[in-house]
């Protein structure tokens, strides 16, 4: 009530959304299950506010649709640094929203830039600088703390600073000393992305190979070496980024080349980053192979679902099941989606 009076907010019902003038509003969406209602006003822009849900975080259903909300948005904010960093490696225009005056100012400037149709990148980079400065301050106080050094290395990596390797090395050493068995994957593999970022393909492959234990990972090493023999440093860089779950950098790298080979590698990044609308556009542009028709229909059906087009979603999932019966798994999600939407609506009514 205080916020409504302070900002002169006028609440309306969901039914009244259809009366609003189309393409005139920026929609702020805090739940993936409300995205379908935001689309009824044909918003000029969409801002996603992602929050942690401890009860749902182990749920693949929740994570999937929260990620899809982010991918549909022009600006993403979260008060969780975990979610913020994860989204920085998936999407552009992501901001951290702690209860801090400086960070709040950056967010405000980003929203104004979005409203004016201006680039948001300068504000995004300023926040990375701000977070790096914050962790550098902690480093000066605490020394080689594994978490502080890792987060500092992450922000320096985003800023493309060579010094990121220094702090990653310090973090990895601390993890080894404390017998964290999985630190080869969680920390050491990160070096391969840093080498790829620096254009050192052969070194990036050697580092990644040290961390490759599963059959899939070993096949990835084989593919990387084949690409190295062909001199495809562009694809090596993108693939190393993908293997480090830096899908955003991989996509940007592949878009810079724009070859058919790049399209093939881009698809997996779009899918893993939940940028499914872009994946669908790519499939439609390049032609859908017979073996991937069910994938295209699954993506199309999901896009229908989050826009509130339930019947079209079901039709797409059924068409997909003709090529691959596993597409029917998406039918279960239709019911889950309906239940989650109703739960959110009831919760708002109770408030």
Short mmCIF file of C-alpha atoms in Angstrom, two decimals:
data_model
loop_
_atom_site.label_atom_id
_atom_site.label_comp_id
_atom_site.label_asym_id
_atom_site.label_seq_id
_atom_site.Cartn_x
_atom_site.Cartn_y
_atom_site.Cartn_z
CA UNK A 1 0.00 0.00 0.00
CA UNK A 2 2.85 2.43 0.83
CA UNK A 3 4.55 1.77 -2.50
CA UNK A 4 1.29 2.31 -4.38
CA UNK A 5 0.87 5.72 -2.77
CA UNK A 6 4.55 6.66 -3.11
CA UNK A 7 4.72 5.91 -6.84
CA UNK A 8 1.05 6.62 -7.63
CA UNK A 9 0.51 3.05 -8.82
CA UNK A 10 -2.93 2.15 -10.11
CA UNK A 11 -3.68 -1.58 -9.67
CA UNK A 12 -5.79 -3.30 -12.29
CA UNK A 13 -7.18 -6.80 -12.63
CA UNK A 14 -5.84 -9.37 -15.08
CA UNK A 15 -9.05 -9.09 -17.09
CA UNK A 16 -8.43 -5.36 -17.50
CA UNK A 17 -5.03 -5.95 -19.10
CA UNK A 18 -6.68 -6.50 -22.47
CA UNK A 19 -8.05 -2.95 -22.31
CA UNK A 20 -4.59 -1.37 -22.17
CA UNK A 21 -3.16 0.16 -25.33
CA UNK A 22 -0.82 -2.27 -27.02
CA UNK A 23 2.92 -1.66 -27.42
CA UNK A 24 2.89 1.26 -24.97
CA UNK A 25 4.08 -0.29 -21.71
CA UNK A 26 7.14 -1.92 -20.23
CA UNK A 27 6.10 -5.12 -18.46
CA UNK A 28 7.87 -6.05 -15.21
CA UNK A 29 7.47 -9.79 -14.64
CA UNK A 30 8.42 -11.47 -11.36
CA UNK A 31 7.10 -14.97 -12.06
CA UNK A 32 7.49 -17.05 -15.22
CA UNK A 33 3.87 -18.10 -14.88
CA UNK A 34 2.72 -14.48 -15.29
CA UNK A 35 4.57 -14.06 -18.56
CA UNK A 36 1.48 -15.16 -20.51
CA UNK A 37 -0.47 -12.22 -19.07
CA UNK A 38 2.31 -9.74 -19.82
CA UNK A 39 2.12 -10.73 -23.48
CA UNK A 40 -1.55 -9.69 -23.66
CA UNK A 41 -0.51 -6.01 -23.64
CA UNK A 42 2.15 -6.59 -26.34
CA UNK A 43 4.76 -4.84 -24.16
CA UNK A 44 7.41 -2.57 -25.68
CA UNK A 45 9.97 -4.22 -23.43
CA UNK A 46 9.99 -6.90 -20.74
CA UNK A 47 11.93 -6.65 -17.49
CA UNK A 48 12.37 -9.88 -15.54
CA UNK A 49 12.92 -9.86 -11.78
CA UNK A 50 14.33 -13.26 -10.88
CA UNK A 51 14.24 -14.40 -7.28
CA UNK A 52 15.48 -17.45 -5.47
CA UNK A 53 12.91 -20.01 -4.51
CA UNK A 54 14.59 -22.36 -2.07
CA UNK A 55 11.68 -24.80 -2.13
CA UNK A 56 11.65 -24.99 -5.93
CA UNK A 57 15.35 -24.74 -6.79
CA UNK A 58 15.71 -28.51 -7.02
CA UNK A 59 12.79 -28.60 -9.43
CA UNK A 60 13.73 -28.86 -13.08
CA UNK A 61 10.30 -27.48 -13.95
CA UNK A 62 10.82 -24.27 -11.95
CA UNK A 63 14.38 -23.78 -13.19
CA UNK A 64 13.35 -24.30 -16.80
CA UNK A 65 10.58 -21.73 -16.83
CA UNK A 66 12.48 -19.23 -14.72
CA UNK A 67 15.29 -19.48 -17.29
CA UNK A 68 12.78 -19.05 -20.13
CA UNK A 69 11.43 -15.91 -18.46
CA UNK A 70 14.97 -14.51 -18.45
CA UNK A 71 15.52 -15.39 -22.11
CA UNK A 72 12.31 -13.59 -23.11
CA UNK A 73 13.31 -10.38 -21.34
CA UNK A 74 15.12 -7.25 -22.49
CA UNK A 75 16.49 -6.56 -19.01
CA UNK A 76 17.06 -9.00 -16.15
CA UNK A 77 17.54 -8.20 -12.47
CA UNK A 78 18.02 -10.38 -9.41
CA UNK A 79 18.79 -9.81 -5.75
CA UNK A 80 20.53 -13.21 -5.73
CA UNK A 81 24.16 -13.02 -6.81
CA UNK A 82 24.05 -16.73 -7.64
CA UNK A 83 21.24 -16.19 -10.13
CA UNK A 84 22.83 -12.96 -11.38
CA UNK A 85 26.15 -14.62 -12.26
CA UNK A 86 24.43 -17.63 -13.80
CA UNK A 87 22.42 -15.31 -16.03
CA UNK A 88 25.52 -13.27 -16.98
CA UNK A 89 26.78 -16.45 -18.66
CA UNK A 90 23.46 -17.01 -20.46
CA UNK A 91 22.02 -13.65 -21.44
CA UNK A 92 22.86 -10.02 -22.07
CA UNK A 93 21.66 -7.10 -19.95
CA UNK A 94 21.72 -8.76 -16.52
CA UNK A 95 21.96 -6.76 -13.30
CA UNK A 96 22.51 -7.51 -9.62
CA UNK A 97 20.06 -5.85 -7.24
CA UNK A 98 21.37 -5.93 -3.69
CA UNK A 99 20.22 -3.38 -1.12
CA UNK A 100 23.04 -1.01 -2.08
CA UNK A 101 22.74 2.58 -3.27
CA UNK A 102 25.44 2.33 -5.94
CA UNK A 103 24.02 -0.83 -7.48
CA UNK A 104 20.49 0.61 -7.33
CA UNK A 105 21.69 3.66 -9.25
CA UNK A 106 23.19 1.44 -11.96
CA UNK A 107 19.89 -0.41 -12.27
CA UNK A 108 17.96 2.86 -12.52
CA UNK A 109 20.26 4.08 -15.29
CA UNK A 110 19.88 0.78 -17.13
CA UNK A 111 16.07 0.99 -16.96
CA UNK A 112 16.18 4.56 -18.30
CA UNK A 113 18.48 3.48 -21.12
CA UNK A 114 16.10 0.62 -21.96
CA UNK A 115 13.15 3.02 -22.04
CA UNK A 116 15.04 5.38 -24.37
CA UNK A 117 16.16 2.55 -26.63
CA UNK A 118 19.82 3.10 -25.77
CA UNK A 119 22.53 0.43 -25.23
CA UNK A 120 22.66 -1.03 -21.74
CA UNK A 121 26.15 -2.48 -22.10
CA UNK A 122 27.98 0.47 -20.45
CA UNK A 123 25.93 0.07 -17.27
CA UNK A 124 26.42 -3.70 -17.29
CA UNK A 125 30.19 -3.25 -17.51
CA UNK A 126 30.11 -0.69 -14.71
CA UNK A 127 28.43 -3.21 -12.47
CA UNK A 128 31.06 -5.83 -13.29
CA UNK A 129 33.69 -3.24 -12.36
CA UNK A 130 31.81 -2.52 -9.14
CA UNK A 131 31.57 -6.21 -8.18
CA UNK A 132 35.25 -6.78 -9.01
CA UNK A 133 36.19 -3.81 -6.80
CA UNK A 134 34.01 -5.19 -4.01
CA UNK A 135 35.71 -8.60 -4.05
CA UNK A 136 39.12 -7.05 -4.48
CA UNK A 137 38.43 -5.19 -1.23
CA UNK A 138 37.53 -8.46 0.47
CA UNK A 139 40.67 -10.05 -0.96
CA UNK A 140 42.80 -7.31 0.57
CA UNK A 141 41.20 -8.06 3.94
CA UNK A 142 41.01 -11.86 3.85
CA UNK A 143 43.78 -12.90 1.47
CA UNK A 144 43.51 -16.13 -0.56
CA UNK A 145 39.98 -17.12 0.42
CA UNK A 146 38.70 -19.64 -2.11
CA UNK A 147 35.25 -18.11 -2.60
CA UNK A 148 36.40 -14.49 -2.66
CA UNK A 149 39.16 -15.29 -5.17
CA UNK A 150 36.83 -17.32 -7.37
CA UNK A 151 34.19 -14.60 -7.55
CA UNK A 152 36.84 -11.95 -8.17
CA UNK A 153 38.23 -14.12 -10.98
CA UNK A 154 34.72 -14.51 -12.43
CA UNK A 155 34.12 -10.75 -12.67
CA UNK A 156 37.60 -10.13 -14.08
CA UNK A 157 36.92 -12.83 -16.67
CA UNK A 158 33.68 -11.11 -17.66
CA UNK A 159 35.72 -7.92 -18.04
CA UNK A 160 38.28 -9.86 -20.14
CA UNK A 161 41.13 -9.07 -17.74
CA UNK A 162 44.20 -11.32 -17.82
CA UNK A 163 44.56 -10.94 -14.04
CA UNK A 164 41.55 -13.26 -13.63
CA UNK A 165 43.96 -16.23 -13.86
CA UNK A 166 45.92 -15.06 -10.82
CA UNK A 167 42.89 -15.16 -8.56
CA UNK A 168 41.52 -18.36 -10.05
CA UNK A 169 44.87 -20.01 -9.33
CA UNK A 170 44.71 -18.83 -5.72
CA UNK A 171 41.17 -20.17 -5.35
CA UNK A 172 42.07 -23.51 -6.94
CA UNK A 173 45.05 -23.92 -4.62
CA UNK A 174 42.88 -23.30 -1.58
CA UNK A 175 40.30 -25.80 -2.81
CA UNK A 176 43.01 -28.42 -3.30
CA UNK A 177 44.41 -27.80 0.18
CA UNK A 178 40.93 -28.30 1.64
CA UNK A 179 40.40 -31.57 -0.29
CA UNK A 180 37.49 -30.45 -2.45
CA UNK A 181 37.48 -33.41 -4.82
CA UNK A 182 35.48 -31.80 -7.65
CA UNK A 183 37.57 -28.65 -7.98
CA UNK A 184 39.10 -29.85 -11.27
CA UNK A 185 35.69 -29.33 -12.86
CA UNK A 186 34.48 -26.38 -10.81
CA UNK A 187 37.74 -24.41 -10.79
CA UNK A 188 40.58 -25.78 -12.91
CA UNK A 189 38.43 -26.15 -16.05
CA UNK A 190 37.73 -22.42 -15.85
CA UNK A 191 41.35 -21.86 -16.92
CA UNK A 192 40.50 -23.34 -20.32
CA UNK A 193 37.88 -20.62 -20.90
CA UNK A 194 40.41 -17.97 -19.93
CA UNK A 195 42.95 -19.37 -22.40
CA UNK A 196 40.29 -19.49 -25.11
CA UNK A 197 39.38 -15.90 -24.35
CA UNK A 198 43.06 -15.00 -24.84
CA UNK A 199 43.08 -16.81 -28.22
CA UNK A 200 45.29 -19.72 -27.07
CA UNK A 201 43.36 -22.65 -28.51
CA UNK A 202 45.96 -25.37 -28.03
CA UNK A 203 46.51 -24.45 -24.38
CA UNK A 204 42.75 -24.27 -23.78
CA UNK A 205 42.34 -27.81 -25.16
CA UNK A 206 45.18 -29.20 -23.05
CA UNK A 207 43.68 -27.73 -19.87
CA UNK A 208 40.19 -28.97 -20.66
CA UNK A 209 41.55 -32.45 -21.41
CA UNK A 210 42.90 -32.68 -17.84
CA UNK A 211 39.32 -32.37 -16.56
CA UNK A 212 37.72 -34.75 -19.08
CA UNK A 213 36.67 -37.94 -17.29
CA UNK A 214 33.34 -39.01 -18.77
CA UNK A 215 32.89 -40.50 -22.24
CA UNK A 216 31.09 -37.36 -23.41
CA UNK A 217 33.94 -35.18 -22.16
CA UNK A 218 36.51 -37.38 -23.89
CA UNK A 219 34.55 -37.10 -27.13
CA UNK A 220 34.62 -33.33 -26.69
CA UNK A 221 38.42 -33.45 -26.43
CA UNK A 222 38.55 -35.49 -29.63
CA UNK A 223 36.33 -32.96 -31.42
CA UNK A 224 38.45 -30.05 -30.19
CA UNK A 225 41.61 -31.69 -31.46
CA UNK A 226 39.99 -32.34 -34.84
CA UNK A 227 39.01 -28.67 -35.04
CA UNK A 228 42.57 -27.71 -34.10
CA UNK A 229 43.93 -29.80 -36.98
CA UNK A 230 41.58 -27.95 -39.34
CA UNK A 231 42.63 -24.58 -37.94
CA UNK A 232 39.10 -23.78 -36.74
CA UNK A 233 40.14 -21.63 -33.81
CA UNK A 234 36.81 -19.81 -33.98
CA UNK A 235 34.84 -22.97 -33.29
CA UNK A 236 37.33 -24.13 -30.64
CA UNK A 237 36.88 -20.89 -28.72
CA UNK A 238 33.09 -21.18 -28.83
CA UNK A 239 33.13 -24.85 -27.84
CA UNK A 240 35.45 -24.22 -24.89
CA UNK A 241 33.11 -21.46 -23.74
CA UNK A 242 30.17 -23.86 -24.00
CA UNK A 243 31.97 -26.56 -22.04
CA UNK A 244 32.53 -23.97 -19.30
CA UNK A 245 28.81 -23.05 -19.40
CA UNK A 246 29.61 -19.57 -20.72
CA UNK A 247 26.89 -19.81 -23.35
CA UNK A 248 26.63 -16.06 -23.81
CA UNK A 249 30.28 -15.74 -24.90
CA UNK A 250 29.96 -18.83 -27.11
CA UNK A 251 26.93 -17.38 -28.90
CA UNK A 252 28.59 -13.98 -29.34
CA UNK A 253 31.70 -15.67 -30.73
CA UNK A 254 29.71 -17.77 -33.21
CA UNK A 255 27.56 -14.84 -34.32
CA UNK A 256 30.71 -12.98 -35.27
CA UNK A 257 31.51 -15.67 -37.86
CA UNK A 258 28.07 -16.60 -39.14
CA UNK A 259 29.04 -19.71 -41.10
CA UNK A 260 26.87 -22.83 -41.40
CA UNK A 261 29.31 -24.60 -39.09
CA UNK A 262 28.80 -21.78 -36.60
CA UNK A 263 25.03 -22.25 -36.82
CA UNK A 264 25.41 -25.92 -35.95
CA UNK A 265 27.46 -25.13 -32.86
CA UNK A 266 25.18 -22.22 -31.91
CA UNK A 267 22.11 -24.44 -31.61
CA UNK A 268 23.42 -26.36 -28.59
CA UNK A 269 24.28 -23.08 -26.84
CA UNK A 270 20.82 -21.64 -27.44
CA UNK A 271 19.25 -24.80 -26.04
CA UNK A 272 21.47 -25.00 -22.95
CA UNK A 273 20.99 -21.29 -22.20
CA UNK A 274 17.19 -21.72 -22.56
CA UNK A 275 17.24 -19.17 -25.37
CA UNK A 276 14.74 -21.38 -27.11
CA UNK A 277 13.08 -18.76 -29.27
CA UNK A 278 16.46 -18.03 -30.87
CA UNK A 279 17.03 -21.78 -31.26
CA UNK A 280 13.69 -22.12 -33.04
CA UNK A 281 14.47 -19.21 -35.36
CA UNK A 282 17.82 -20.81 -36.18
CA UNK A 283 16.17 -24.14 -37.00
CA UNK A 284 13.57 -22.45 -39.19
CA UNK A 285 16.23 -20.39 -41.00
CA UNK A 286 18.62 -23.24 -41.68
CA UNK A 287 15.97 -25.91 -42.27
CA UNK A 288 14.89 -28.53 -39.75
CA UNK A 289 16.59 -31.92 -40.32
CA UNK A 290 14.23 -34.88 -40.15
CA UNK A 291 15.90 -36.07 -36.97
CA UNK A 292 15.21 -32.77 -35.20
CA UNK A 293 11.58 -32.17 -36.14
CA UNK A 294 10.42 -33.25 -32.69
CA UNK A 295 12.86 -30.71 -31.18
CA UNK A 296 11.45 -27.88 -33.28
CA UNK A 297 7.90 -28.80 -32.28
CA UNK A 298 8.88 -29.04 -28.61
CA UNK A 299 10.42 -25.57 -28.75
CA UNK A 300 7.45 -24.17 -30.66
CA UNK A 301 5.02 -25.71 -28.20
CA UNK A 302 6.84 -24.24 -25.22
CA UNK A 303 6.81 -20.78 -26.82
CA UNK A 304 3.05 -21.15 -27.31
CA UNK A 305 2.62 -22.22 -23.68
CA UNK A 306 4.42 -19.25 -22.10
CA UNK A 307 2.30 -16.94 -24.27
CA UNK A 308 -0.92 -18.48 -23.02
CA UNK A 309 -1.70 -20.36 -26.23
CA UNK A 310 -2.47 -23.66 -24.53
CA UNK A 311 -4.20 -25.45 -27.42
CA UNK A 312 -1.47 -24.55 -29.92
CA UNK A 313 1.12 -25.81 -27.41
CA UNK A 314 -0.63 -29.17 -27.13
CA UNK A 315 -0.88 -29.45 -30.93
CA UNK A 316 2.85 -28.80 -31.29
CA UNK A 317 3.74 -31.37 -28.66
CA UNK A 318 1.50 -33.96 -30.34
CA UNK A 319 3.09 -33.27 -33.73
CA UNK A 320 6.51 -33.67 -32.15
CA UNK A 321 5.53 -37.02 -30.67
CA UNK A 322 5.03 -38.42 -34.17
CA UNK A 323 8.80 -38.14 -34.73
CA UNK A 324 9.81 -38.95 -31.15
CA UNK A 325 7.42 -40.21 -28.47
CA UNK A 326 9.53 -38.47 -25.79
CA UNK A 327 8.00 -35.19 -26.91
CA UNK A 328 4.91 -36.35 -25.00
CA UNK A 329 6.81 -35.58 -21.80
CA UNK A 330 6.04 -31.94 -22.52
CA UNK A 331 2.34 -32.72 -22.21
CA UNK A 332 2.85 -33.34 -18.50
CA UNK A 333 4.29 -29.84 -18.20
CA UNK A 334 1.09 -28.32 -19.58
CA UNK A 335 -0.78 -29.52 -16.51
CA UNK A 336 2.07 -28.43 -14.24
CA UNK A 337 2.04 -25.02 -15.90
CA UNK A 338 -1.70 -24.65 -15.29
CA UNK A 339 -1.30 -25.60 -11.62
CA UNK A 340 1.66 -23.25 -11.08
CA UNK A 341 -0.20 -20.37 -12.72
CA UNK A 342 -3.26 -20.93 -10.55
CA UNK A 343 -1.06 -21.13 -7.45
CA UNK A 344 0.52 -17.75 -8.22
CA UNK A 345 -2.86 -16.14 -8.88
CA UNK A 346 -4.30 -17.46 -5.62
CA UNK A 347 -1.23 -16.23 -3.75
CA UNK A 348 -1.67 -12.74 -5.14
CA UNK A 349 -5.35 -12.71 -4.24
CA UNK A 350 -4.50 -13.69 -0.67
CA UNK A 351 -2.12 -10.73 -0.44
#
